[in-house]
Short mmCIF file of C-alpha atoms in Angstrom, two decimals:
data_model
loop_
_atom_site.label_atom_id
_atom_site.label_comp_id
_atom_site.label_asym_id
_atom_site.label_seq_id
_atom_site.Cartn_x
_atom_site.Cartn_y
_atom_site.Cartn_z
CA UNK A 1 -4.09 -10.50 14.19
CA UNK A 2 -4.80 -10.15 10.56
CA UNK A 3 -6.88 -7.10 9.01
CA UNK A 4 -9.42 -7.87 6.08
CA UNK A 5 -7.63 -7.38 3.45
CA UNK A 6 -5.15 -9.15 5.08
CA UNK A 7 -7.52 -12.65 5.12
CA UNK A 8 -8.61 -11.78 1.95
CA UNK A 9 -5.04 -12.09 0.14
CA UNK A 10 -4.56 -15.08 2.39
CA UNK A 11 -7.51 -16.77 0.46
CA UNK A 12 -6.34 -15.10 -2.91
CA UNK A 13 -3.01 -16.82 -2.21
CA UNK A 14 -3.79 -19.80 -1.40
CA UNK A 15 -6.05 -20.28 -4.18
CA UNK A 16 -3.12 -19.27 -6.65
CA UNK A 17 -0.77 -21.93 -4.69
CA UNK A 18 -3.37 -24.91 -5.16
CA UNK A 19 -3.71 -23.66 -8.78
CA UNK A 20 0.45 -23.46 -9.32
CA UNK A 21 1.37 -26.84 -7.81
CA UNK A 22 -1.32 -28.98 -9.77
CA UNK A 23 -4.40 -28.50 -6.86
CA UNK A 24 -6.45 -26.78 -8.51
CA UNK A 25 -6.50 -27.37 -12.76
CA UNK A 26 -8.81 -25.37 -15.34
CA UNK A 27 -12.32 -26.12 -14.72
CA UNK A 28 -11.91 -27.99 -11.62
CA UNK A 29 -14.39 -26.45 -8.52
CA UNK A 30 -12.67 -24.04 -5.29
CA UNK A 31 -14.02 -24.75 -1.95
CA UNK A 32 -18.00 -23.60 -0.92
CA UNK A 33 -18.10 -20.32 0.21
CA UNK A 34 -18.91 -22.29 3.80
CA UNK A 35 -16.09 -24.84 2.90
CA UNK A 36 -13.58 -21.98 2.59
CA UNK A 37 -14.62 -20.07 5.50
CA UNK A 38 -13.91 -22.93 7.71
CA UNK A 39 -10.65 -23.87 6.72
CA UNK A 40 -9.62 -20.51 6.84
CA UNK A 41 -11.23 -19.82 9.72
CA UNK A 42 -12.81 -16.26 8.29
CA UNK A 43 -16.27 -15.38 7.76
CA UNK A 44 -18.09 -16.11 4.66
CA UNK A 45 -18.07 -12.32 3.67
CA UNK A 46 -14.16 -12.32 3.49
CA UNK A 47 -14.28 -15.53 1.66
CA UNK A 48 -17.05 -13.71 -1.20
CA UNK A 49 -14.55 -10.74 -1.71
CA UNK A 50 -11.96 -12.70 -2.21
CA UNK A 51 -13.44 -14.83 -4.60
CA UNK A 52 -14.99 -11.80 -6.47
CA UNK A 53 -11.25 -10.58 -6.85
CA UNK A 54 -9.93 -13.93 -8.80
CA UNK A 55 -13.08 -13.38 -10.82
CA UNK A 56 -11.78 -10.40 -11.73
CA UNK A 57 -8.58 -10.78 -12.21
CA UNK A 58 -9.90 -13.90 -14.56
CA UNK A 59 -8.55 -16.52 -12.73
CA UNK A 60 -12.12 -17.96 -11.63
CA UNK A 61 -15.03 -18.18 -12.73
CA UNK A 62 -18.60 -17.72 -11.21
CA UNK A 63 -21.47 -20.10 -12.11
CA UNK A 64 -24.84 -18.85 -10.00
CA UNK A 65 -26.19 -21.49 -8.63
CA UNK A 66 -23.15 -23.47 -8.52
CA UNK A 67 -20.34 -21.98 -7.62
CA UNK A 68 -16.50 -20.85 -8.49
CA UNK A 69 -14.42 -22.61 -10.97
CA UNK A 70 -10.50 -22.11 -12.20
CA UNK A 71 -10.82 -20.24 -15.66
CA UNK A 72 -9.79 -22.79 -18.85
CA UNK A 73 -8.10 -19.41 -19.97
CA UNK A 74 -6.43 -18.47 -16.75
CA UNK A 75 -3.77 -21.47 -16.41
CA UNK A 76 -2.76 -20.61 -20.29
CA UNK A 77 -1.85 -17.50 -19.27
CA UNK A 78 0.66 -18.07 -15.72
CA UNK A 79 3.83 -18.26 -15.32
CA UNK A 80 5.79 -21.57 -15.28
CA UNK A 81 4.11 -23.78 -12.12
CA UNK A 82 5.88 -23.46 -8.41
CA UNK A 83 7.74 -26.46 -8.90
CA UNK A 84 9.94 -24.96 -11.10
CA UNK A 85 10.87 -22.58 -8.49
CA UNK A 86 13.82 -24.36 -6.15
CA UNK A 87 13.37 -21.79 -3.33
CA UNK A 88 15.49 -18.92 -1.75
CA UNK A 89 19.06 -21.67 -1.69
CA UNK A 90 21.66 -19.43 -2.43
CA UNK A 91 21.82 -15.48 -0.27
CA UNK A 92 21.30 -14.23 -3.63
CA UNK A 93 18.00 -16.02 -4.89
CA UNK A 94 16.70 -14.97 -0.92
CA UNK A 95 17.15 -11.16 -1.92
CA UNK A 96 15.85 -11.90 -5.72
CA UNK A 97 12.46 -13.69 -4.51
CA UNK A 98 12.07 -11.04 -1.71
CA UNK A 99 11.95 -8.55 -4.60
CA UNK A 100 9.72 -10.60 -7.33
CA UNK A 101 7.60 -12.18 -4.61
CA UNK A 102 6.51 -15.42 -6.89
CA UNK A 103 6.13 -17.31 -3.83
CA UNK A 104 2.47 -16.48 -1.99
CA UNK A 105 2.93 -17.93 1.79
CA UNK A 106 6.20 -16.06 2.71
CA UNK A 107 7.53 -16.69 6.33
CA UNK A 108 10.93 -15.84 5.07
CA UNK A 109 10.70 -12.11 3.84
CA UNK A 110 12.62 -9.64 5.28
CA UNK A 111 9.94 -7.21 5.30
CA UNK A 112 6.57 -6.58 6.04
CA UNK A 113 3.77 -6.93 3.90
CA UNK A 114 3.17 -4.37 1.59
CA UNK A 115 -0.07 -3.24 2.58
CA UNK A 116 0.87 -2.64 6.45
CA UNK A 117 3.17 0.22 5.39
CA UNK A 118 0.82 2.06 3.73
CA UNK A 119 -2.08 2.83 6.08
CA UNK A 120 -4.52 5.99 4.90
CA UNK A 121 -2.71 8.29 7.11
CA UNK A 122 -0.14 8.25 5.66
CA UNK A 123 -0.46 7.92 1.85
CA UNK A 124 -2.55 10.99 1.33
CA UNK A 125 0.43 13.34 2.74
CA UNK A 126 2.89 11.36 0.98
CA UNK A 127 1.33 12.50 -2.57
CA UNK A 128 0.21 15.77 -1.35
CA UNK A 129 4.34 16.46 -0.47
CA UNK A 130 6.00 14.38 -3.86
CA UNK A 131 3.59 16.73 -5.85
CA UNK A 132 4.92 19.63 -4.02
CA UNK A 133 8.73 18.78 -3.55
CA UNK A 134 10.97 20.49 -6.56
CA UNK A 135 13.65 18.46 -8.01
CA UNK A 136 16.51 20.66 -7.00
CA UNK A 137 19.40 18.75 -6.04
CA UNK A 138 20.11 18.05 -2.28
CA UNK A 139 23.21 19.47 0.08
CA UNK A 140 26.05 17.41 0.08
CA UNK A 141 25.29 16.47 3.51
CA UNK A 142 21.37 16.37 3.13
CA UNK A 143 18.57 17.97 4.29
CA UNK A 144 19.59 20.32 7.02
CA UNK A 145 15.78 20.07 9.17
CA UNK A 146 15.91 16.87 9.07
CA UNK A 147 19.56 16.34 9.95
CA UNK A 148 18.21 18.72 12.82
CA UNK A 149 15.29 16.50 13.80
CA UNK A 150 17.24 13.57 13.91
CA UNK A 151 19.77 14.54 16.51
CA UNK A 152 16.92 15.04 18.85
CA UNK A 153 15.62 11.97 18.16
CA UNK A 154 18.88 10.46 18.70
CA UNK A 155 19.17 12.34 21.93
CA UNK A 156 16.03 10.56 23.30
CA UNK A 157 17.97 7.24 22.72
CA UNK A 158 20.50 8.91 25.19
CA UNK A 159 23.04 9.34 21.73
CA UNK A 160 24.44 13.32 21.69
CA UNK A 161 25.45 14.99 18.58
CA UNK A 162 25.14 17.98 16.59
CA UNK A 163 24.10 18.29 12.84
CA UNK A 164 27.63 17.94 11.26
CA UNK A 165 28.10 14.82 12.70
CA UNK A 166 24.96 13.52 11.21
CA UNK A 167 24.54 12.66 6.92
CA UNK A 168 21.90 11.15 4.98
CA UNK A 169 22.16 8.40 2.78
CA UNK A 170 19.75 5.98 0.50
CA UNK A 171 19.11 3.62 3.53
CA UNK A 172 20.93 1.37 5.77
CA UNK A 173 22.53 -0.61 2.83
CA UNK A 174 23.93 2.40 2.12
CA UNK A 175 24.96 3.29 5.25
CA UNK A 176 27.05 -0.06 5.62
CA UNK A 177 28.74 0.75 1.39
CA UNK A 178 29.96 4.17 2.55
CA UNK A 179 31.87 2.41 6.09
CA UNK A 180 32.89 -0.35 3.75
CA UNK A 181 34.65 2.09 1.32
CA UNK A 182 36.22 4.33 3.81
CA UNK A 183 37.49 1.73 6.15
CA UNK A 184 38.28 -2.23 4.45
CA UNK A 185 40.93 -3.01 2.16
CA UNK A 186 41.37 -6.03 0.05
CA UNK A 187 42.81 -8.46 3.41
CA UNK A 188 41.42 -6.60 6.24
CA UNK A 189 40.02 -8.83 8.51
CA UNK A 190 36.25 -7.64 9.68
CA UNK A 191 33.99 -8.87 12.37
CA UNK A 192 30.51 -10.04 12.11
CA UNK A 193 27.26 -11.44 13.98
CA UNK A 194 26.76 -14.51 12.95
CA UNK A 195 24.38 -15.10 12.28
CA UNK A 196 24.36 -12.17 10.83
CA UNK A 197 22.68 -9.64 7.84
CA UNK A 198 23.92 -11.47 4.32
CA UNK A 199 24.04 -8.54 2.80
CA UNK A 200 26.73 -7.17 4.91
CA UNK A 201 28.48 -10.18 3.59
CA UNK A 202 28.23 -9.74 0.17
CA UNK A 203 29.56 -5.92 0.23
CA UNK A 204 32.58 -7.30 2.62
CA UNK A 205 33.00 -9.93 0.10
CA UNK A 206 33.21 -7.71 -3.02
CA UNK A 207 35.43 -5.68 -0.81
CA UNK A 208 38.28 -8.39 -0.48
CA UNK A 209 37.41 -8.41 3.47
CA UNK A 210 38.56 -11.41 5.32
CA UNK A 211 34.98 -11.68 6.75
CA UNK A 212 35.13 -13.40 10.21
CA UNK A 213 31.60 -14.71 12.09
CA UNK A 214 31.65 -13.93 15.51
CA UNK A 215 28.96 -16.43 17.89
CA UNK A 216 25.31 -14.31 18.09
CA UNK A 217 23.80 -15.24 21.12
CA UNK A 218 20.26 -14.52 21.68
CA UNK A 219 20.93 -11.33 24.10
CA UNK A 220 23.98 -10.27 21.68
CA UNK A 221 27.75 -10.99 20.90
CA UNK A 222 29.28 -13.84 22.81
CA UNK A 223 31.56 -12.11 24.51
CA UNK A 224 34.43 -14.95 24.98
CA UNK A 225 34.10 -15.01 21.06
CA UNK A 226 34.48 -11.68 20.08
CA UNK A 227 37.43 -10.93 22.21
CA UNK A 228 39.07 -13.93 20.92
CA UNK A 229 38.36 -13.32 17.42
CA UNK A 230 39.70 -9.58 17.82
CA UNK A 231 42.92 -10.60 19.07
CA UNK A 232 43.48 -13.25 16.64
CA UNK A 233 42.51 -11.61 13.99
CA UNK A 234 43.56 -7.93 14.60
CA UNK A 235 40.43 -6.75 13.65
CA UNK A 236 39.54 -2.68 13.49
CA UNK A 237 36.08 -3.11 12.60
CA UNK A 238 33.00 -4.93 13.79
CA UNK A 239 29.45 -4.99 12.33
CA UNK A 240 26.93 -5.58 15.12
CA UNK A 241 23.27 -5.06 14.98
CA UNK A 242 22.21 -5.04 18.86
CA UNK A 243 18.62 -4.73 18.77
CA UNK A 244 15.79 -6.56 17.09
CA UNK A 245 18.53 -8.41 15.63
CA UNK A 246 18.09 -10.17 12.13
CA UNK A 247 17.53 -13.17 11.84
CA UNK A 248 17.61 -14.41 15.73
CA UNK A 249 15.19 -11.44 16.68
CA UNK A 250 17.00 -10.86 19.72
CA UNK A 251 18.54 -7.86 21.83
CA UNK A 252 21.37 -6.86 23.54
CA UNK A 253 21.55 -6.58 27.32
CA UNK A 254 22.98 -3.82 29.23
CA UNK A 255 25.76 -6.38 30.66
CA UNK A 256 26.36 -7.65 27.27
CA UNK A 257 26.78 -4.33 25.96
CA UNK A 258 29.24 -2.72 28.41
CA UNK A 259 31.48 -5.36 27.39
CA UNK A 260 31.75 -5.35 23.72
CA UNK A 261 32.78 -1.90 24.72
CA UNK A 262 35.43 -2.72 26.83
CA UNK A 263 36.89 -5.40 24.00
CA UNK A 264 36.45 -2.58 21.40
CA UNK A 265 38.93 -0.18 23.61
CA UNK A 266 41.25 -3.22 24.41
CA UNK A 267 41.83 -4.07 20.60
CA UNK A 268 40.72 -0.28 19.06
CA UNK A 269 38.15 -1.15 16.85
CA UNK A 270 35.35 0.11 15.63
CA UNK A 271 31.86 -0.83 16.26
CA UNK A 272 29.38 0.08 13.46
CA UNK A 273 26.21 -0.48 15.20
CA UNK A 274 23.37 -0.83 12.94
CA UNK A 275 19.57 -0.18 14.34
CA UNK A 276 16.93 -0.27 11.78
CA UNK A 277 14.36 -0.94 13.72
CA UNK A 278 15.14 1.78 16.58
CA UNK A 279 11.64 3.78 15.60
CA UNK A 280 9.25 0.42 16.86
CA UNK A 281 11.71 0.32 19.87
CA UNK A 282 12.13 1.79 23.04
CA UNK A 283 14.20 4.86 23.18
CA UNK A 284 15.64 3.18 26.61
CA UNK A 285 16.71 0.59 24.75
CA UNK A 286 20.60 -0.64 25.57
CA UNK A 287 22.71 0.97 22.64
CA UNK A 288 26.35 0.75 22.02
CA UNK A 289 26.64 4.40 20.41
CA UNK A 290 24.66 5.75 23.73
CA UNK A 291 27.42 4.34 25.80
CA UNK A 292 30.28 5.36 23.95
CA UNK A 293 28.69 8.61 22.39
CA UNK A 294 29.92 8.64 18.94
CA UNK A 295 33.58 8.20 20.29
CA UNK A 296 34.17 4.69 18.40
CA UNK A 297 31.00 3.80 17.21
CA UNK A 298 29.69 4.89 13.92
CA UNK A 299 25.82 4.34 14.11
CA UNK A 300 23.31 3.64 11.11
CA UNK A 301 19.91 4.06 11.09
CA UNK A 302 17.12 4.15 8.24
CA UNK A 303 13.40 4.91 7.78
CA UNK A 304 13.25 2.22 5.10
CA UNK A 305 12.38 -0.76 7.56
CA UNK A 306 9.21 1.42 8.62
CA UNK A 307 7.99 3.58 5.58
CA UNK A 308 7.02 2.29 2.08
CA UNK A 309 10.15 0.60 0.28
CA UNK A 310 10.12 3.33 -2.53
CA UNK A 311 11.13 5.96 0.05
CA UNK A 312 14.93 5.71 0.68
CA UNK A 313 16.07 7.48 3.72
CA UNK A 314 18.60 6.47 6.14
CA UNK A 315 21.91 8.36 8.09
CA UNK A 316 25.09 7.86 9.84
CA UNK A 317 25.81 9.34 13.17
CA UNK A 318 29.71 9.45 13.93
CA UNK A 319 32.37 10.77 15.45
CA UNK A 320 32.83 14.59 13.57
CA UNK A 321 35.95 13.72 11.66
CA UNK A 322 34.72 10.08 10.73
CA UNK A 323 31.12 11.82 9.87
CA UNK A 324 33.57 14.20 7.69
CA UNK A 325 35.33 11.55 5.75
CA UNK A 326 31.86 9.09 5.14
CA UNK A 327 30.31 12.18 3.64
CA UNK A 328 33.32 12.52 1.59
CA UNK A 329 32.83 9.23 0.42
CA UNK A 330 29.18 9.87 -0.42
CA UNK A 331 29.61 13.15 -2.41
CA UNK A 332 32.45 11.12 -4.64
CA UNK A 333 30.26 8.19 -4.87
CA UNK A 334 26.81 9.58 -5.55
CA UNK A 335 27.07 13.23 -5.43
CA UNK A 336 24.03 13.30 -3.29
CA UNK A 337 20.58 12.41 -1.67
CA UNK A 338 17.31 12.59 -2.67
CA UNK A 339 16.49 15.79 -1.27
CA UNK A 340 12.51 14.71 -2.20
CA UNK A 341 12.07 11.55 -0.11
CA UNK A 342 13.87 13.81 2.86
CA UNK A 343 11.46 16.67 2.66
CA UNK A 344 8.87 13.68 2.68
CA UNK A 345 10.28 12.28 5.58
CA UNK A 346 10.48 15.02 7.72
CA UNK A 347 7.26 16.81 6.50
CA UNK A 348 5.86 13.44 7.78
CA UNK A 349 7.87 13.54 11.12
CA UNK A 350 7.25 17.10 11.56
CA UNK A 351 3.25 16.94 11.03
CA UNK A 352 3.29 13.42 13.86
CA UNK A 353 1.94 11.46 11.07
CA UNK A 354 5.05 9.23 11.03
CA UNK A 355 4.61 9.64 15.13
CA UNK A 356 0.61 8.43 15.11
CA UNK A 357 1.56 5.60 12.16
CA UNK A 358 4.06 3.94 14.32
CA UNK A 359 2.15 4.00 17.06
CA UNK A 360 -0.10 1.46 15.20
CA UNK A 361 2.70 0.00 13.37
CA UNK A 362 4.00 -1.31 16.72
CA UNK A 363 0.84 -2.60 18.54
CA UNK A 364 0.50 -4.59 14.62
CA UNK A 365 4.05 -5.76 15.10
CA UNK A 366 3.26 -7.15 18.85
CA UNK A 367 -0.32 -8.67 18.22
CA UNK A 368 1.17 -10.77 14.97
CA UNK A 369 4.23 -11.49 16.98
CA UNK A 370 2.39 -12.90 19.97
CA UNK A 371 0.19 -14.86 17.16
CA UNK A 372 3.01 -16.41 15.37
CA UNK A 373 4.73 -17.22 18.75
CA UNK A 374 1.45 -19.08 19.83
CA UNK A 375 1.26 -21.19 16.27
CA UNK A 376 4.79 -22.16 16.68
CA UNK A 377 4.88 -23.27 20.82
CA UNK A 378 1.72 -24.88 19.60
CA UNK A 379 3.21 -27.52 17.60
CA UNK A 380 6.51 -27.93 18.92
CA UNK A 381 8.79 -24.94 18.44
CA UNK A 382 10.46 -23.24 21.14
CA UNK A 383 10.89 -19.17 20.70
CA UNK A 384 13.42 -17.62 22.83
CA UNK A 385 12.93 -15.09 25.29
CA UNK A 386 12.64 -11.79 25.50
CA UNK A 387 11.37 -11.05 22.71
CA UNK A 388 13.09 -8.45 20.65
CA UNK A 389 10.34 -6.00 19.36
CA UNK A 390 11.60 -6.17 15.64
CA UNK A 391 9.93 -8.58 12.53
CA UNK A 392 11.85 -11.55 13.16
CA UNK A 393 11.55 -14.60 15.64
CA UNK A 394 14.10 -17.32 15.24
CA UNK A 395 13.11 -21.37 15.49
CA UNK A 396 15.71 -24.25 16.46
CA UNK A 397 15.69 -26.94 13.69
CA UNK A 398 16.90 -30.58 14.35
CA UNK A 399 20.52 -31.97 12.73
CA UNK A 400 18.15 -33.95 10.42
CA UNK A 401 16.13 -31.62 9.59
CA UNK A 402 18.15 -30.55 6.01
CA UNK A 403 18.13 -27.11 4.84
CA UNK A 404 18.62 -27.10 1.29
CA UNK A 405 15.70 -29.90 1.14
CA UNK A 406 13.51 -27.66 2.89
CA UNK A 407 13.40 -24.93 1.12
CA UNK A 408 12.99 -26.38 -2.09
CA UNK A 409 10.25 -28.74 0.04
CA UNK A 410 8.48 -25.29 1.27
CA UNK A 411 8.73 -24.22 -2.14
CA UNK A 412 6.66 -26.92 -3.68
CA UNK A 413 3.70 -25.92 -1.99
CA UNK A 414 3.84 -22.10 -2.46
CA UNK A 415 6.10 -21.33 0.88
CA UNK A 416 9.25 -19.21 0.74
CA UNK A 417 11.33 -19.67 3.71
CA UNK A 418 14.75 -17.88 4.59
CA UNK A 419 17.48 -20.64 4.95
CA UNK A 420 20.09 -20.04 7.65
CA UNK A 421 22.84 -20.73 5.64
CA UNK A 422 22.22 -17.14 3.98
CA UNK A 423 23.33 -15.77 7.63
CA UNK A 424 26.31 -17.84 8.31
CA UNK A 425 29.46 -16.80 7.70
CA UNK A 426 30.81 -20.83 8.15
CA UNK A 427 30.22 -23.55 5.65
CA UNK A 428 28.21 -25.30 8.47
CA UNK A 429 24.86 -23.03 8.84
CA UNK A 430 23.24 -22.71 12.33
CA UNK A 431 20.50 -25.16 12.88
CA UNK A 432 17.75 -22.37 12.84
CA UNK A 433 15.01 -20.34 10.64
CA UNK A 434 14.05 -16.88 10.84
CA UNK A 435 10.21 -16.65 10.64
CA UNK A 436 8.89 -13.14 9.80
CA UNK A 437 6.24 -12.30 12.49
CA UNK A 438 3.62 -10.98 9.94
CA UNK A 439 3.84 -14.12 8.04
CA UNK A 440 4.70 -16.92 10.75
CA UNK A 441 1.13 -17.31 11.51
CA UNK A 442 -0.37 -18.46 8.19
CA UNK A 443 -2.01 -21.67 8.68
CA UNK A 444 -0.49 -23.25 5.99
CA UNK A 445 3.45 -22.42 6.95
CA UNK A 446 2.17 -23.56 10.64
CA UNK A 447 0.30 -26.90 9.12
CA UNK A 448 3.98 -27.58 6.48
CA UNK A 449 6.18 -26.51 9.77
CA UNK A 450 4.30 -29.32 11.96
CA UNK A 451 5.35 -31.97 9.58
CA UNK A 452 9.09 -31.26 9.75
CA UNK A 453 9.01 -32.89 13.17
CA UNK A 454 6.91 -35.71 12.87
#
């Protein structure tokens, strides 16, 4: 379900698509106020603000008596028109338009919009504690009370450890650069989902890791798979995300868990299990590091899937001596942390503003998930089952349905979708598309999606 402001951009962005693909040209009329709030299925009052914003941003025009018009001035002044824009092909243009956001309708962002991570409650005490926070440099380790605060959290998820087994870094990313460092050579052969996180991919890559894909089933690793890739390959070290996974959206099972375990200790590897999205999810939720506490699992988490993207914070849990040599790794690589964003993030934590805010951040999460799950069984599109509790649901496509056509397609008419090539470690990509739930609902992503199967 979509807030006001949320409809309001909605109309914004549409209005800027029409305008961008040739729609809409100077001078030509938008929709009635009546002819607008139909369409968009929004009251007329939603459709007025909006409109008053493109008036003042000088895009439109208002002419009492009859009505909004594109500016003459306003098309003079854009950047080049959408269909210069080929779409998110490549891994790297998906990360590039996810930062630049060109595109307006955007079922294939990683993250959530913008304006659902900064709700009132929590903006005020993040400028009340940034003013506050001195610029003293951070512990080598980080923040002490909040390395402190986040073994008890990880204790709820049923994960035991004690503060020097716990360090802070600049997110999960950098979570994943500090494993990479310490543990793969140039040659090393390391295990993957896959599909799987492309950015993983990339760092492996740059690494000179023989990067192997191992079969992502909807309740986690194919077992089979993995056990054959491991012996094969002679893997140490696989990079699983288990819950909420990106991009299928799904979660491991108990079953599935226990035995990536027991394939781990057959072939002594180690499982980096990476959990983002652990703060919208239940603490009782099947984890790899709960059942193998810290033994052979190094575990990432992050705050920056859940807090505004300027605030950095993530950590490693692992084994002491593995926790000993990441941090190593860290202090030669970037000295340290930002000791501000920690104090933020733990003033936050501390005062159950973070607590109260994800509270509604979930209930958001599962009322726009059900939403987009309805749009897409509506016209076609199977989701599979259970759901996973993250951002992500993942659609089948058909063999003729071609990816590189469809997102330049999508792109055409103002839509950026994720293609599943970017999560493939194989030169044949799965025949899928992850659909961000805050976005999958849009009418016009539903009403481009319906045509792909007719």
């Amino acid at each position: 379900m979509q807030n006001s402001d949320s409809k309001i951009e909605c109309i914004i962005d549409g209005v800027m698509a029409r305008m961008h693909n040739g729609t809409l040209r100077a001078g030509d009329r938008l929709r009635s106020i009546r002819e607008e709030a139909t369409v968009m299925g929004v009251s007329k009052n939603t459709v007025v603000e909006a409109y008053l914003r493109l008036v003042a941003r000088g895009v439109v025009v208002a002419r009492p008596g009859s009505g909004y018009y594109v500016s003459r001035t306003s098309t003079r002044k854009k950047s080049p028109a959408l269909p210069s824009i080929p779409g998110a092909v490549r891994p790297t243009e998906l990360l590039t338009e996810q930062l630049e956001r060109r595109l307006p309708i955007r079922p294939g962002d990683g993250r959530l919009p913008p304006d659902w991570l900064e709700s009132n409650e929590m903006r005020r005490p993040i400028s009340v504690i940034r003013m506050n926070a001195d610029d003293t440099y951070n512990t080598a380790w980080g923040l002490l009370p909040l390395r402190e605060r986040l073994c008890g959290t990880l204790a709820e998820r049923g994960i035991q450890c004690q503060p020097n087994q716990v360090l802070t870094t600049y997110g999960g990313n950098h979570g994943m650069d500090l494993v990479i460092r310490c543990y793969v050579r140039p040659g090393d052969a390391v295990l993957v989902d896959d599909p799987g996180y492309y950015p993983l991919f990339w760092k492996l890559g740059v690494a000179g890791a023989r990067i192997v894909g191992v079969r992502r089933r909807h309740d986690g690793p194919d077992l089979e798979d993995l056990s054959e890739k491991a012996r094969l390959t002679g893997a140490r070290l696989f990079f699983t995300q288990s819950l909420a996974h990106n991009p299928t959206g799904g979660s491991i099972t108990q079953g599935i868990a226990y035995g990536v375990m027991k394939i781990a200790e057959e072939h002594d590897m180690l499982l980096v299990e990476d959990d983002p999205f652990a703060d919208i999810l239940p603490y009782t939720a099947p984890r790899l590091a709960a059942l193998d506490q810290l033994n052979r699992v190094i575990y990432i988490g992050s705050f920056s899937k859940t807090l505004p993207g300027s605030v950095r914070v993530g950590y490693i849990a692992a084994a002491p001596e593995l926790a000993q040599e990441l941090n190593e790794m860290k202090v030669i690589s970037i000295v340290s942390t930002s000791a501000q964003n920690e104090r933020l993030v733990h003033s936050l934590i501390e005062g159950a503003q973070y607590l109260k805010y994800l509270r509604r951040l979930h209930d958001r999460i599962h009322e726009a998930t059900a939403e987009t799950v309805r749009c897409l069984e509506n016209i076609g599109y199977s989701v599979p089952r259970p759901l996973g509790g993250g951002y992500y649901v993942w659609i089948q496509l058909t063999p003729s349905m071609q990816q590189r056509d469809l997102v330049a397609e999508a792109a055409q008419t103002g839509i950026f979708i994720a293609p599943s090539g970017a999560f493939t470690t194989s030169d044949a990509p799965a025949l899928g598309m992850r659909v961000n739930v805050a976005y999958g609902s849009d009418p016009r992503f539903i009403e481009w999606l319906a045509t792909l199967s007719q």
